[in-house]
Tab-separated table of C-alpha atoms in Angstrom:
chain	number	residue	atom	x	y	z
A	273	UNK	CA	0.000	0.000	0.000
A	274	UNK	CA	2.829	2.421	0.802
A	275	UNK	CA	4.377	1.715	-2.611
A	276	UNK	CA	1.109	2.671	-4.309
A	277	UNK	CA	0.904	5.832	-2.226
A	278	UNK	CA	4.488	6.745	-3.137
A	279	UNK	CA	3.776	6.123	-6.823
A	280	UNK	CA	0.689	8.375	-6.764
A	281	UNK	CA	2.665	11.095	-4.955
A	282	UNK	CA	5.472	10.909	-7.538
A	283	UNK	CA	2.963	11.175	-10.386
A	284	UNK	CA	1.431	14.278	-8.811
A	285	UNK	CA	4.800	16.007	-8.540
A	286	UNK	CA	5.821	15.061	-12.085
A	287	UNK	CA	2.501	16.402	-13.412
A	288	UNK	CA	3.163	19.695	-11.647
A	289	UNK	CA	6.671	19.884	-13.053
A	290	UNK	CA	5.622	18.928	-16.576
A	291	UNK	CA	3.456	22.022	-17.031
A	292	UNK	CA	5.090	24.383	-19.478
A	293	UNK	CA	5.037	28.073	-18.634
A	294	UNK	CA	3.086	30.187	-21.088
A	295	UNK	CA	5.146	33.043	-22.554
A	296	UNK	CA	2.510	35.758	-22.317
A	297	UNK	CA	4.787	38.352	-23.918
A	298	UNK	CA	4.346	36.493	-27.203
A	299	UNK	CA	0.793	37.879	-27.304
A	300	UNK	CA	2.310	41.372	-27.367
A	301	UNK	CA	4.628	40.389	-30.195
A	302	UNK	CA	1.730	38.979	-32.213
A	303	UNK	CA	-0.431	42.030	-31.521
A	304	UNK	CA	2.249	44.521	-32.542
A	305	UNK	CA	3.021	42.425	-35.621
A	306	UNK	CA	-0.646	42.491	-36.636
A	307	UNK	CA	-0.861	46.245	-36.032
A	308	UNK	CA	2.307	46.835	-38.057
A	309	UNK	CA	0.942	44.709	-40.881
A	310	UNK	CA	-2.583	46.071	-41.160
A	311	UNK	CA	-2.337	49.688	-39.915
A	312	UNK	CA	-0.670	52.256	-42.152
A	313	UNK	CA	1.766	54.454	-40.229
A	314	UNK	CA	3.836	57.458	-41.306
A	315	UNK	CA	7.543	56.895	-41.897
A	316	UNK	CA	8.523	59.288	-39.079
A	317	UNK	CA	6.505	57.261	-36.561
A	318	UNK	CA	8.032	54.009	-37.793
A	319	UNK	CA	11.547	55.439	-37.510
A	320	UNK	CA	10.801	56.534	-33.947
A	321	UNK	CA	9.396	53.109	-33.063
A	322	UNK	CA	12.480	51.418	-34.504
A	323	UNK	CA	14.697	53.655	-32.358
A	324	UNK	CA	12.656	52.822	-29.259
A	325	UNK	CA	12.871	49.119	-30.129
A	326	UNK	CA	16.686	49.327	-30.367
A	327	UNK	CA	16.878	51.075	-27.002
A	328	UNK	CA	14.606	48.468	-25.378
A	329	UNK	CA	16.619	45.637	-26.916
A	330	UNK	CA	19.851	47.176	-25.667
A	331	UNK	CA	18.454	47.531	-22.150
A	332	UNK	CA	17.216	43.926	-22.183
A	333	UNK	CA	20.597	42.624	-23.346
A	334	UNK	CA	22.394	44.700	-20.701
A	335	UNK	CA	20.071	43.375	-17.989
A	336	UNK	CA	20.677	39.837	-19.171
A	337	UNK	CA	24.431	40.377	-19.134
A	338	UNK	CA	24.379	41.918	-15.654
A	339	UNK	CA	22.597	38.885	-14.243
A	340	UNK	CA	25.267	36.454	-15.446
A	341	UNK	CA	27.461	34.945	-12.724
A	342	UNK	CA	30.848	34.877	-14.423
A	343	UNK	CA	32.491	32.948	-11.575
A	344	UNK	CA	30.229	29.984	-12.295
A	345	UNK	CA	30.896	30.228	-16.017
A	346	UNK	CA	34.646	30.296	-15.449
A	347	UNK	CA	34.488	27.396	-13.008
A	348	UNK	CA	32.103	25.130	-14.889
A	349	UNK	CA	32.017	26.362	-18.460
A	350	UNK	CA	35.633	26.186	-19.575
A	351	UNK	CA	35.113	23.105	-21.702
A	352	UNK	CA	31.904	24.494	-23.141
A	353	UNK	CA	33.628	27.689	-24.236
A	354	UNK	CA	36.482	25.666	-25.688
A	355	UNK	CA	34.035	23.507	-27.658
A	356	UNK	CA	32.156	26.602	-28.868
A	357	UNK	CA	35.398	28.263	-29.948
A	358	UNK	CA	36.570	25.167	-31.822
A	359	UNK	CA	33.158	24.839	-33.484
A	360	UNK	CA	33.135	28.512	-34.479
A	361	UNK	CA	36.636	28.334	-35.952
A	362	UNK	CA	35.728	25.150	-37.846
A	363	UNK	CA	32.563	26.785	-39.190
A	364	UNK	CA	34.527	29.868	-40.214
A	365	UNK	CA	37.108	27.722	-42.021
A	366	UNK	CA	34.371	25.731	-43.756
A	367	UNK	CA	32.588	28.927	-44.836
A	368	UNK	CA	35.764	30.483	-46.209
A	369	UNK	CA	36.664	27.280	-48.035
A	370	UNK	CA	33.174	26.965	-49.530
A	371	UNK	CA	33.149	30.596	-50.647
A	372	UNK	CA	36.571	30.219	-52.310
A	373	UNK	CA	35.543	27.003	-54.061
A	374	UNK	CA	32.092	28.004	-55.275
A	375	UNK	CA	32.240	31.767	-55.694
């Protein structure tokens, strides 16, 4: 009986963990995309909105960078950075070789 109880309890916790969070901000992206597609706007307004978008993107990237714990990355991520560097160099070499051969 205790095994059955434990199994039911484990199922309940896995069901709670398996729920995916809903990214509500995507609704804003879809709404602004629809507005930009179907509503005519003057060029000056669009240029201003693009400038605001760049500023917001820059602030979001800065906030993301400020929340990074570099000590943990240095301690645990050395091999990951090495693998990423090797992969990037290999991709660069492959791209240069392909462009020389085919173009």
